[in-house]
Amino acid sequence: MTDSDKAAWQEDARRDLLRNAGDRLALIVRGEGAHVWDDEGRRYLDFLAGVAVNSLGHAHPVFVEAVSRQAATLTPISNYFATPPQLALAARLKRLAGTGPSGRVYFGNSGAEANEAAFKLARLHGQATGGGSPRPRILALREAFHGRTMGTLALTGKSSMREPFLPMVPGVEFIDSSVEALEAALDDRVAALFVEPIKGEAGVVPLPDRYLTAARELTARHGALLIIDEIQTGAGRTGEWFAFQHAGITPDAVTVAKGIGGGFPIGALITFGAASELFYPGTHGSTFGGNALGTAVADAVLGEIENAGLVANAARRGIQARDAIAGIGSPLVAGTRGAGLLIGIALSAPVAKELAAAAQERGLIINPANESTIRIAPALTVGDAEIAEFIDLFTAALQDVAAATMKETA
Ligand SMILES: Cc1ncc(COP(=O)(O)O)c(C=O)c1O
């Protein structure tokens, strides 16, 4: 393919796609395992996996078989009916999240939809427990990300993202991610606290130690729901099925999406205990939510994560990758953050964009989560070969950026 062909797809994208995102980085045409290929036949090691989406890697036989089998069996049939895959996935999610028999599941098609449902759950709880005047307040954390729809944007703790779309859905207040801030903000007029256990979009920033334990105690004391957004951290990514399980707590609700579908769009709200009683017929729904195709694929993907021991693999490979990153010994790497295979690489200079571009030139996909953090979130299937390839390519990209920086300062 010539440069003019390359310019052609970029022109098409600039002309035909709404400008809600910047220029696309490449035209990706195919994926297999941990690799993808662009229209020019260039191979990339994909250490972002659709931002924590392709849990089994690309075109995994279990994923392909589940899509094909279910497409040939039954696709959406409306929410007037139940289907076996929907019931199987709900039961599996309840078991993996540890809800016990009183748990329930609502299905949507994305992370934002899962969080929208959680927002409505918070309002229903506020109505049900406000004693005649609904609890009006919802707490969320500064810098946390919960989605781009109007409800989830209102929950998102980045004012620059909210400002173009003011006015927001009312009632949400942002607090710092400290136990002291939570203690100071909580009262009996708070319906819910939303948290992201590791702030992925903000640069893979974990909550402070014991935050979730304290949040559980404090929200329970004030009768507020504790709602945990596991859209990026769920499905085994952090080395537990859900990141909240590292803290050994029981939340009131958890939202999941991304990795549970392994590449098929699906999201879910999982409720625990009394929170499972709040929705009643007519209060929420979605045409495609819980459809037979999406739920069959997610059930197969989660089944494969279980059968192949990929949660333990995420824990082990995460440590291996972080050790290997430290072992590069680059002065540009200041350290790593995160858990399992959700890793933030802190840089000693604000060169994340340049580094991601250099990596792409070398055939490696990584993500500049902010100006001085690289985020990696590879498939949970990665092993020695993929980590070795990552380290080779990342080392080369670091050297490219270091050399360019030296040239600039010379
Ligand atoms: C923590 C978190 N919450 C919510 C979302 C929104 O999910 P979606 O893009 O599927 O709507 C994301 C997506 O990046 C996320 O990382």
Short mmCIF file of C-alpha atoms and ligand atoms in Angstrom, two decimals:
data_model
loop_
_atom_site.label_atom_id
_atom_site.label_comp_id
_atom_site.label_asym_id
_atom_site.label_seq_id
_atom_site.Cartn_x
_atom_site.Cartn_y
_atom_site.Cartn_z
CA MET A 1 0.00 0.00 0.00
CA THR A 2 1.29 3.42 -0.94
CA ASP A 3 1.39 6.57 1.16
CA SER A 4 -1.42 7.98 -0.93
CA ASP A 5 -3.61 4.95 -0.06
CA LYS A 6 -2.82 5.57 3.59
CA ALA A 7 -3.76 9.20 3.21
CA ALA A 8 -6.96 8.04 1.56
CA TRP A 9 -8.33 6.18 4.59
CA GLN A 10 -7.29 9.02 6.85
CA GLU A 11 -9.13 11.43 4.59
CA ASP A 12 -12.21 9.18 4.65
CA ALA A 13 -12.08 9.10 8.44
CA ARG A 14 -11.66 12.86 8.70
CA ARG A 15 -14.53 13.48 6.31
CA ASP A 16 -17.02 10.80 7.39
CA LEU A 17 -16.54 10.22 11.10
CA LEU A 18 -17.85 12.73 13.60
CA ARG A 19 -14.93 14.61 15.12
CA ASN A 20 -15.50 13.37 18.66
CA ALA A 21 -12.03 11.75 18.61
CA GLY A 22 -8.68 12.73 17.16
CA ASP A 23 -7.02 11.22 14.09
CA ARG A 24 -7.04 7.42 14.12
CA LEU A 25 -3.62 5.84 14.61
CA ALA A 26 -3.81 3.12 11.97
CA LEU A 27 -6.30 1.14 9.89
CA ILE A 28 -6.44 -2.20 11.69
CA VAL A 29 -7.82 -5.04 9.62
CA ARG A 30 -7.25 -8.27 11.54
CA GLY A 31 -6.23 -9.73 14.88
CA GLU A 32 -5.05 -13.08 16.16
CA GLY A 33 -3.99 -13.82 19.72
CA ALA A 34 -1.91 -10.94 21.08
CA HIS A 35 -1.28 -9.43 17.62
CA VAL A 36 -3.13 -7.26 15.13
CA TRP A 37 -2.33 -6.27 11.56
CA ASP A 38 -2.93 -3.02 9.70
CA ASP A 39 -3.96 -2.52 6.09
CA GLU A 40 -0.31 -2.44 5.03
CA GLY A 41 0.34 -5.85 6.56
CA ARG A 42 2.29 -4.45 9.53
CA ARG A 43 2.04 -6.58 12.64
CA TYR A 44 1.61 -5.03 16.10
CA LEU A 45 1.85 -6.60 19.52
CA ASP A 46 -1.39 -5.42 21.12
CA PHE A 47 -0.68 -4.62 24.77
CA LEU A 48 -3.84 -2.55 25.14
CA ALA A 49 -6.37 -5.19 23.99
CA GLY A 50 -9.10 -2.71 23.10
CA VAL A 51 -8.46 -1.01 26.48
CA ALA A 52 -8.96 -4.08 28.65
CA VAL A 53 -11.58 -5.57 26.33
CA ASN A 54 -10.09 -8.53 24.44
CA SER A 55 -9.52 -10.70 27.52
CA LEU A 56 -8.79 -13.81 25.46
CA GLY A 57 -6.84 -11.92 22.81
CA HIS A 58 -8.07 -11.62 19.23
CA ALA A 59 -10.10 -14.26 17.40
CA HIS A 60 -9.78 -16.79 20.23
CA PRO A 61 -11.43 -20.07 19.14
CA VAL A 62 -13.78 -20.04 22.16
CA PHE A 63 -14.96 -16.52 21.27
CA VAL A 64 -15.32 -17.34 17.57
CA GLU A 65 -17.20 -20.55 18.30
CA ALA A 66 -19.56 -18.86 20.78
CA VAL A 67 -20.40 -16.02 18.36
CA SER A 68 -20.96 -18.44 15.47
CA ARG A 69 -22.95 -21.00 17.45
CA GLN A 70 -25.23 -18.46 19.07
CA ALA A 71 -25.68 -16.44 15.85
CA ALA A 72 -26.93 -19.66 14.26
CA THR A 73 -29.21 -20.44 17.22
CA LEU A 74 -30.93 -17.31 18.56
CA THR A 75 -30.13 -13.60 18.58
CA PRO A 76 -32.10 -10.76 20.28
CA ILE A 77 -35.67 -11.77 21.00
CA SER A 78 -36.73 -8.74 23.14
CA ASN A 79 -36.94 -8.47 26.89
CA TYR A 80 -40.40 -9.98 26.95
CA PHE A 81 -38.58 -13.32 26.95
CA ALA A 82 -35.76 -14.97 28.87
CA THR A 83 -33.09 -17.07 27.13
CA PRO A 84 -30.79 -19.82 28.45
CA PRO A 85 -27.54 -17.86 27.83
CA GLN A 86 -28.91 -14.84 29.71
CA LEU A 87 -29.80 -16.95 32.73
CA ALA A 88 -26.49 -18.82 32.59
CA LEU A 89 -24.47 -15.59 32.49
CA ALA A 90 -26.46 -14.00 35.32
CA ALA A 91 -25.84 -17.07 37.49
CA ARG A 92 -22.14 -17.08 36.60
CA LEU A 93 -21.68 -13.38 37.37
CA LYS A 94 -23.45 -13.78 40.71
CA ARG A 95 -21.17 -16.69 41.59
CA LEU A 96 -17.97 -14.92 40.51
CA ALA A 97 -18.92 -11.70 42.31
CA GLY A 98 -19.96 -13.67 45.41
CA THR A 99 -23.40 -12.13 45.72
CA GLY A 100 -24.97 -15.25 47.22
CA PRO A 101 -28.58 -16.12 46.35
CA SER A 102 -29.92 -12.61 46.97
CA GLY A 103 -27.84 -11.07 44.15
CA ARG A 104 -29.33 -9.99 40.83
CA VAL A 105 -28.03 -8.88 37.43
CA TYR A 106 -29.19 -6.28 34.88
CA PHE A 107 -27.67 -6.42 31.40
CA GLY A 108 -26.85 -3.48 29.13
CA ASN A 109 -24.53 -3.18 26.16
CA SER A 110 -21.62 -1.09 27.41
CA GLY A 111 -19.90 0.23 30.47
CA ALA A 112 -21.81 3.49 30.38
CA GLU A 113 -25.11 1.63 30.26
CA ALA A 114 -24.10 -0.47 33.26
CA ASN A 115 -23.26 2.73 35.16
CA GLU A 116 -26.49 4.43 34.04
CA ALA A 117 -28.35 1.52 35.61
CA ALA A 118 -26.25 1.93 38.75
CA PHE A 119 -27.05 5.66 38.85
CA LYS A 120 -30.76 4.83 38.71
CA LEU A 121 -30.21 2.22 41.42
CA ALA A 122 -28.72 4.97 43.60
CA ARG A 123 -31.74 7.22 42.98
CA LEU A 124 -34.15 4.36 43.78
CA HIS A 125 -32.26 3.71 47.00
CA GLY A 126 -32.40 7.43 47.82
CA GLN A 127 -36.18 7.38 47.33
CA ALA A 128 -36.67 4.16 49.24
CA THR A 129 -34.63 5.13 52.29
CA GLY A 130 -35.05 8.91 52.47
CA GLY A 131 -38.05 8.72 54.79
CA GLY A 132 -40.34 10.92 52.69
CA SER A 133 -37.64 13.22 51.27
CA PRO A 134 -35.32 11.36 48.90
CA ARG A 135 -31.61 11.37 49.67
CA PRO A 136 -30.39 13.91 47.08
CA ARG A 137 -26.62 13.45 47.27
CA ILE A 138 -24.37 11.07 45.37
CA LEU A 139 -20.63 11.06 46.02
CA ALA A 140 -18.03 10.26 43.38
CA LEU A 141 -14.26 10.56 43.29
CA ARG A 142 -12.24 13.29 41.62
CA GLU A 143 -10.40 12.03 38.52
CA ALA A 144 -12.51 8.84 38.33
CA PHE A 145 -14.07 7.97 34.98
CA HIS A 146 -17.50 6.40 34.65
CA GLY A 147 -18.55 7.02 31.03
CA ARG A 148 -19.64 9.54 28.42
CA THR A 149 -23.44 9.45 28.56
CA MET A 150 -25.08 12.32 30.43
CA GLY A 151 -25.65 10.35 33.62
CA THR A 152 -22.21 8.77 33.71
CA LEU A 153 -20.55 12.03 32.70
CA ALA A 154 -22.21 13.61 35.72
CA LEU A 155 -20.44 10.94 37.81
CA THR A 156 -17.08 11.46 36.10
CA GLY A 157 -14.62 13.43 38.21
CA LYS A 158 -12.93 15.40 35.43
CA SER A 159 -14.39 18.87 35.03
CA SER A 160 -12.83 19.34 31.57
CA MET A 161 -14.92 16.43 30.29
CA ARG A 162 -18.15 17.69 31.86
CA GLU A 163 -17.90 21.39 31.04
CA PRO A 164 -18.83 21.28 27.32
CA PHE A 165 -22.04 19.50 28.27
CA LEU A 166 -23.34 21.54 31.16
CA PRO A 167 -25.80 21.50 32.80
CA MET A 168 -25.20 18.10 34.34
CA VAL A 169 -27.67 15.72 35.92
CA PRO A 170 -27.82 17.17 39.44
CA GLY A 171 -26.89 15.70 42.80
CA VAL A 172 -23.33 14.46 42.26
CA GLU A 173 -20.54 15.82 44.45
CA PHE A 174 -16.85 15.06 43.96
CA ILE A 175 -14.48 14.28 46.77
CA ASP A 176 -10.80 13.36 47.07
CA SER A 177 -9.89 9.68 47.27
CA SER A 178 -9.07 9.74 50.97
CA VAL A 179 -10.89 8.22 53.92
CA GLU A 180 -10.86 11.65 55.62
CA ALA A 181 -12.62 13.27 52.64
CA LEU A 182 -15.20 10.51 52.63
CA GLU A 183 -15.80 10.80 56.36
CA ALA A 184 -16.27 14.54 56.03
CA ALA A 185 -18.66 14.29 53.08
CA LEU A 186 -20.91 11.43 54.19
CA ASP A 187 -24.18 12.06 55.93
CA ASP A 188 -27.62 10.48 55.90
CA ARG A 189 -28.60 12.45 52.79
CA VAL A 190 -26.09 10.53 50.65
CA ALA A 191 -27.74 7.84 48.48
CA ALA A 192 -24.52 6.28 47.15
CA LEU A 193 -20.78 6.46 46.77
CA PHE A 194 -19.36 5.53 43.35
CA VAL A 195 -15.73 4.42 43.17
CA GLU A 196 -13.34 3.10 40.56
CA PRO A 197 -10.99 0.76 42.48
CA ILE A 198 -8.12 1.58 40.14
CA LYS A 199 -8.64 4.76 38.15
CA GLY A 200 -7.76 3.46 34.71
CA GLU A 201 -8.39 6.49 32.51
CA ALA A 202 -6.68 8.74 35.05
CA GLY A 203 -3.46 6.75 34.60
CA VAL A 204 -3.96 3.48 36.51
CA VAL A 205 -4.14 5.06 39.96
CA PRO A 206 -5.17 2.62 42.72
CA LEU A 207 -7.24 3.76 45.70
CA PRO A 208 -5.22 4.13 48.90
CA ASP A 209 -4.73 0.96 50.98
CA ARG A 210 -7.75 0.15 53.12
CA TYR A 211 -9.89 2.78 51.35
CA LEU A 212 -12.48 0.22 50.25
CA THR A 213 -12.70 -1.31 53.72
CA ALA A 214 -13.27 2.11 55.25
CA ALA A 215 -15.71 3.07 52.48
CA ARG A 216 -17.70 -0.10 53.17
CA GLU A 217 -17.92 0.66 56.89
CA LEU A 218 -18.76 4.33 56.44
CA THR A 219 -21.38 3.94 53.70
CA ALA A 220 -23.08 1.16 55.69
CA ARG A 221 -23.13 3.39 58.77
CA HIS A 222 -24.94 6.14 56.83
CA GLY A 223 -27.22 3.81 54.84
CA ALA A 224 -25.61 4.79 51.51
CA LEU A 225 -24.90 2.29 48.74
CA LEU A 226 -21.31 1.44 47.88
CA ILE A 227 -21.19 1.07 44.09
CA ILE A 228 -17.97 -0.14 42.52
CA ASP A 229 -17.20 0.49 38.86
CA GLU A 230 -15.28 -2.59 37.72
CA ILE A 231 -15.71 -1.88 34.04
CA GLN A 232 -11.96 -1.72 33.48
CA THR A 233 -10.82 -3.80 36.47
CA GLY A 234 -13.33 -6.68 36.35
CA ALA A 235 -13.26 -10.05 34.57
CA GLY A 236 -10.01 -11.14 36.20
CA ARG A 237 -7.85 -8.29 34.97
CA THR A 238 -6.34 -7.36 38.33
CA GLY A 239 -5.62 -10.93 39.43
CA GLU A 240 -8.98 -11.40 41.19
CA TRP A 241 -12.30 -11.71 39.39
CA PHE A 242 -13.12 -8.22 40.67
CA ALA A 243 -10.73 -5.68 42.16
CA PHE A 244 -12.94 -5.20 45.25
CA GLN A 245 -12.17 -8.81 46.17
CA HIS A 246 -8.57 -7.83 46.98
CA ALA A 247 -10.08 -5.83 49.85
CA GLY A 248 -12.34 -8.66 51.04
CA ILE A 249 -15.44 -6.45 51.21
CA THR A 250 -19.01 -6.90 49.98
CA PRO A 251 -20.29 -3.89 48.02
CA ASP A 252 -23.95 -3.14 47.25
CA ALA A 253 -23.43 -3.08 43.51
CA VAL A 254 -20.74 -3.63 40.92
CA THR A 255 -20.70 -2.62 37.27
CA VAL A 256 -18.85 -4.60 34.60
CA ALA A 257 -18.39 -4.44 30.82
CA LYS A 258 -15.26 -4.45 28.61
CA GLY A 259 -13.46 -7.72 29.47
CA ILE A 260 -16.54 -9.82 30.24
CA GLY A 261 -17.50 -9.88 26.55
CA GLY A 262 -13.94 -10.46 25.31
CA GLY A 263 -14.71 -8.11 22.39
CA PHE A 264 -18.49 -8.44 22.19
CA PRO A 265 -20.35 -5.33 23.46
CA ILE A 266 -22.04 -6.09 26.77
CA GLY A 267 -22.25 -4.51 30.23
CA ALA A 268 -23.91 -5.50 33.47
CA LEU A 269 -24.95 -4.20 36.86
CA ILE A 270 -24.62 -6.80 39.61
CA THR A 271 -26.46 -6.11 42.85
CA PHE A 272 -25.98 -7.56 46.31
CA GLY A 273 -28.50 -8.09 49.13
CA ALA A 274 -31.15 -5.40 49.67
CA ALA A 275 -29.96 -3.42 46.62
CA SER A 276 -31.31 -6.30 44.54
CA GLU A 277 -34.86 -5.35 45.55
CA LEU A 278 -34.80 -1.74 44.32
CA PHE A 279 -35.70 -2.02 40.63
CA TYR A 280 -39.28 -2.98 39.89
CA PRO A 281 -41.02 -3.67 36.57
CA GLY A 282 -40.93 -0.73 34.18
CA THR A 283 -38.06 1.13 35.86
CA HIS A 284 -35.30 0.27 33.39
CA GLY A 285 -34.52 -1.61 30.20
CA SER A 286 -32.78 -1.68 26.85
CA THR A 287 -33.73 -3.34 23.55
CA PHE A 288 -30.42 -5.14 23.22
CA GLY A 289 -29.67 -5.52 26.92
CA GLY A 290 -29.23 -9.17 27.88
CA ASN A 291 -29.64 -10.40 24.31
CA ALA A 292 -28.94 -14.06 23.67
CA LEU A 293 -25.92 -13.41 21.46
CA GLY A 294 -24.03 -11.10 23.82
CA THR A 295 -24.79 -13.14 26.91
CA ALA A 296 -23.79 -16.42 25.23
CA VAL A 297 -20.46 -14.93 24.18
CA ALA A 298 -19.75 -13.38 27.59
CA ASP A 299 -20.67 -16.66 29.31
CA ALA A 300 -18.25 -18.52 27.03
CA VAL A 301 -15.49 -15.91 27.54
CA LEU A 302 -15.82 -16.00 31.33
CA GLY A 303 -15.98 -19.80 31.16
CA GLU A 304 -12.67 -19.85 29.30
CA ILE A 305 -11.10 -17.40 31.77
CA GLU A 306 -12.15 -19.83 34.53
CA ASN A 307 -11.15 -23.05 32.74
CA ALA A 308 -7.76 -21.77 31.60
CA GLY A 309 -6.88 -20.24 34.99
CA LEU A 310 -6.48 -16.79 33.46
CA VAL A 311 -7.23 -14.85 36.66
CA ALA A 312 -4.17 -16.43 38.28
CA ASN A 313 -2.27 -15.86 35.04
CA ALA A 314 -3.15 -12.15 35.17
CA ALA A 315 -1.76 -11.94 38.72
CA ARG A 316 1.44 -13.80 37.85
CA ARG A 317 2.08 -12.16 34.45
CA GLY A 318 1.43 -8.75 35.96
CA ILE A 319 4.26 -9.23 38.43
CA GLN A 320 6.48 -10.68 35.71
CA ALA A 321 5.79 -7.73 33.39
CA ARG A 322 6.42 -5.15 36.13
CA ASP A 323 9.68 -6.81 37.15
CA ALA A 324 10.77 -6.89 33.54
CA ILE A 325 9.87 -3.21 33.04
CA ALA A 326 11.95 -2.30 36.10
CA GLY A 327 14.73 -4.51 34.70
CA ILE A 328 15.00 -2.36 31.57
CA GLY A 329 16.64 0.22 33.81
CA SER A 330 15.55 3.14 31.64
CA PRO A 331 15.89 6.57 33.24
CA LEU A 332 12.56 7.41 31.55
CA VAL A 333 10.71 4.85 33.69
CA ALA A 334 9.98 6.11 37.20
CA GLY A 335 7.97 3.09 38.38
CA THR A 336 4.81 1.07 37.84
CA ARG A 337 1.32 1.07 39.39
CA GLY A 338 -1.75 -1.11 39.21
CA ALA A 339 -2.63 -4.75 39.80
CA GLY A 340 -2.45 -7.85 37.64
CA LEU A 341 -2.51 -6.96 33.98
CA LEU A 342 -3.74 -3.39 34.42
CA ILE A 343 -0.44 -1.56 34.65
CA GLY A 344 0.47 2.11 34.62
CA ILE A 345 4.08 2.88 33.77
CA ALA A 346 5.02 6.18 35.39
CA LEU A 347 7.47 8.18 33.30
CA SER A 348 10.04 10.60 34.61
CA ALA A 349 9.19 13.09 31.84
CA PRO A 350 5.94 14.10 30.11
CA VAL A 351 6.68 12.04 26.99
CA ALA A 352 3.91 9.42 27.07
CA LYS A 353 2.49 10.48 23.70
CA GLU A 354 5.90 10.41 22.04
CA LEU A 355 6.64 7.04 23.63
CA ALA A 356 3.35 5.50 22.45
CA ALA A 357 4.03 6.83 18.94
CA ALA A 358 7.58 5.43 18.99
CA ALA A 359 6.19 2.10 20.21
CA GLN A 360 3.67 2.03 17.39
CA GLU A 361 6.50 2.67 14.90
CA ARG A 362 8.23 -0.37 16.41
CA GLY A 363 5.05 -2.48 16.20
CA LEU A 364 3.73 -2.22 19.75
CA ILE A 365 0.36 -0.86 20.86
CA ILE A 366 0.36 0.86 24.27
CA ASN A 367 -1.62 3.82 25.55
CA PRO A 368 -0.61 7.24 26.88
CA ALA A 369 -3.19 7.50 29.69
CA ASN A 370 -1.88 10.96 30.51
CA GLU A 371 1.21 12.94 29.63
CA SER A 372 3.50 11.01 31.95
CA THR A 373 1.82 7.59 32.19
CA ILE A 374 1.72 4.68 29.78
CA ARG A 375 -1.12 2.23 30.34
CA ILE A 376 -0.88 -1.40 29.33
CA ALA A 377 -3.75 -3.88 29.59
CA PRO A 378 -2.88 -6.90 27.45
CA ALA A 379 -5.00 -10.01 26.97
CA LEU A 380 -5.16 -12.21 30.07
CA THR A 381 -3.69 -15.01 27.95
CA VAL A 382 -0.21 -13.46 27.65
CA GLY A 383 2.76 -15.68 28.49
CA ASP A 384 6.56 -15.61 28.41
CA ALA A 385 6.78 -15.04 24.64
CA GLU A 386 4.47 -12.01 24.62
CA ILE A 387 6.12 -10.43 27.65
CA ALA A 388 9.58 -10.92 26.13
CA GLU A 389 8.40 -9.36 22.85
CA PHE A 390 6.82 -6.47 24.75
CA ILE A 391 10.02 -5.79 26.68
CA ASP A 392 12.13 -5.83 23.46
CA LEU A 393 9.81 -3.41 21.67
CA PHE A 394 9.24 -1.18 24.69
CA THR A 395 12.98 -0.96 25.37
CA ALA A 396 13.58 0.06 21.77
CA ALA A 397 10.81 2.68 21.95
CA LEU A 398 12.27 4.08 25.20
CA GLN A 399 15.65 4.35 23.50
CA ASP A 400 14.08 6.10 20.50
CA VAL A 401 12.44 8.68 22.75
CA ALA A 402 15.56 9.15 24.88
CA ALA A 403 17.64 9.69 21.72
CA ALA A 404 15.12 12.18 20.29
CA THR A 405 15.01 14.08 23.61
CA MET A 406 18.81 14.25 23.72
CA LYS A 407 18.90 15.56 20.14
CA GLU A 408 16.37 18.25 21.05
CA THR A 409 18.35 19.40 24.08
CA ALA A 410 21.73 19.26 22.27
C1 LIG B 1 -13.98 2.60 34.76
C2 LIG B 1 -14.81 2.81 33.53
N1 LIG B 1 -16.12 3.08 33.68
C3 LIG B 1 -16.91 3.26 32.61
C4 LIG B 1 -16.42 3.21 31.33
C5 LIG B 1 -17.33 3.43 30.17
O1 LIG B 1 -17.49 2.24 29.46
P1 LIG B 1 -17.98 2.27 27.94
O2 LIG B 1 -16.93 2.97 27.15
O3 LIG B 1 -18.13 0.82 27.57
O4 LIG B 1 -19.28 2.99 27.91
C6 LIG B 1 -15.05 2.94 31.15
C7 LIG B 1 -14.48 2.94 29.79
O5 LIG B 1 -13.31 3.19 29.58
C8 LIG B 1 -14.23 2.73 32.28
O6 LIG B 1 -12.93 2.48 32.15
#
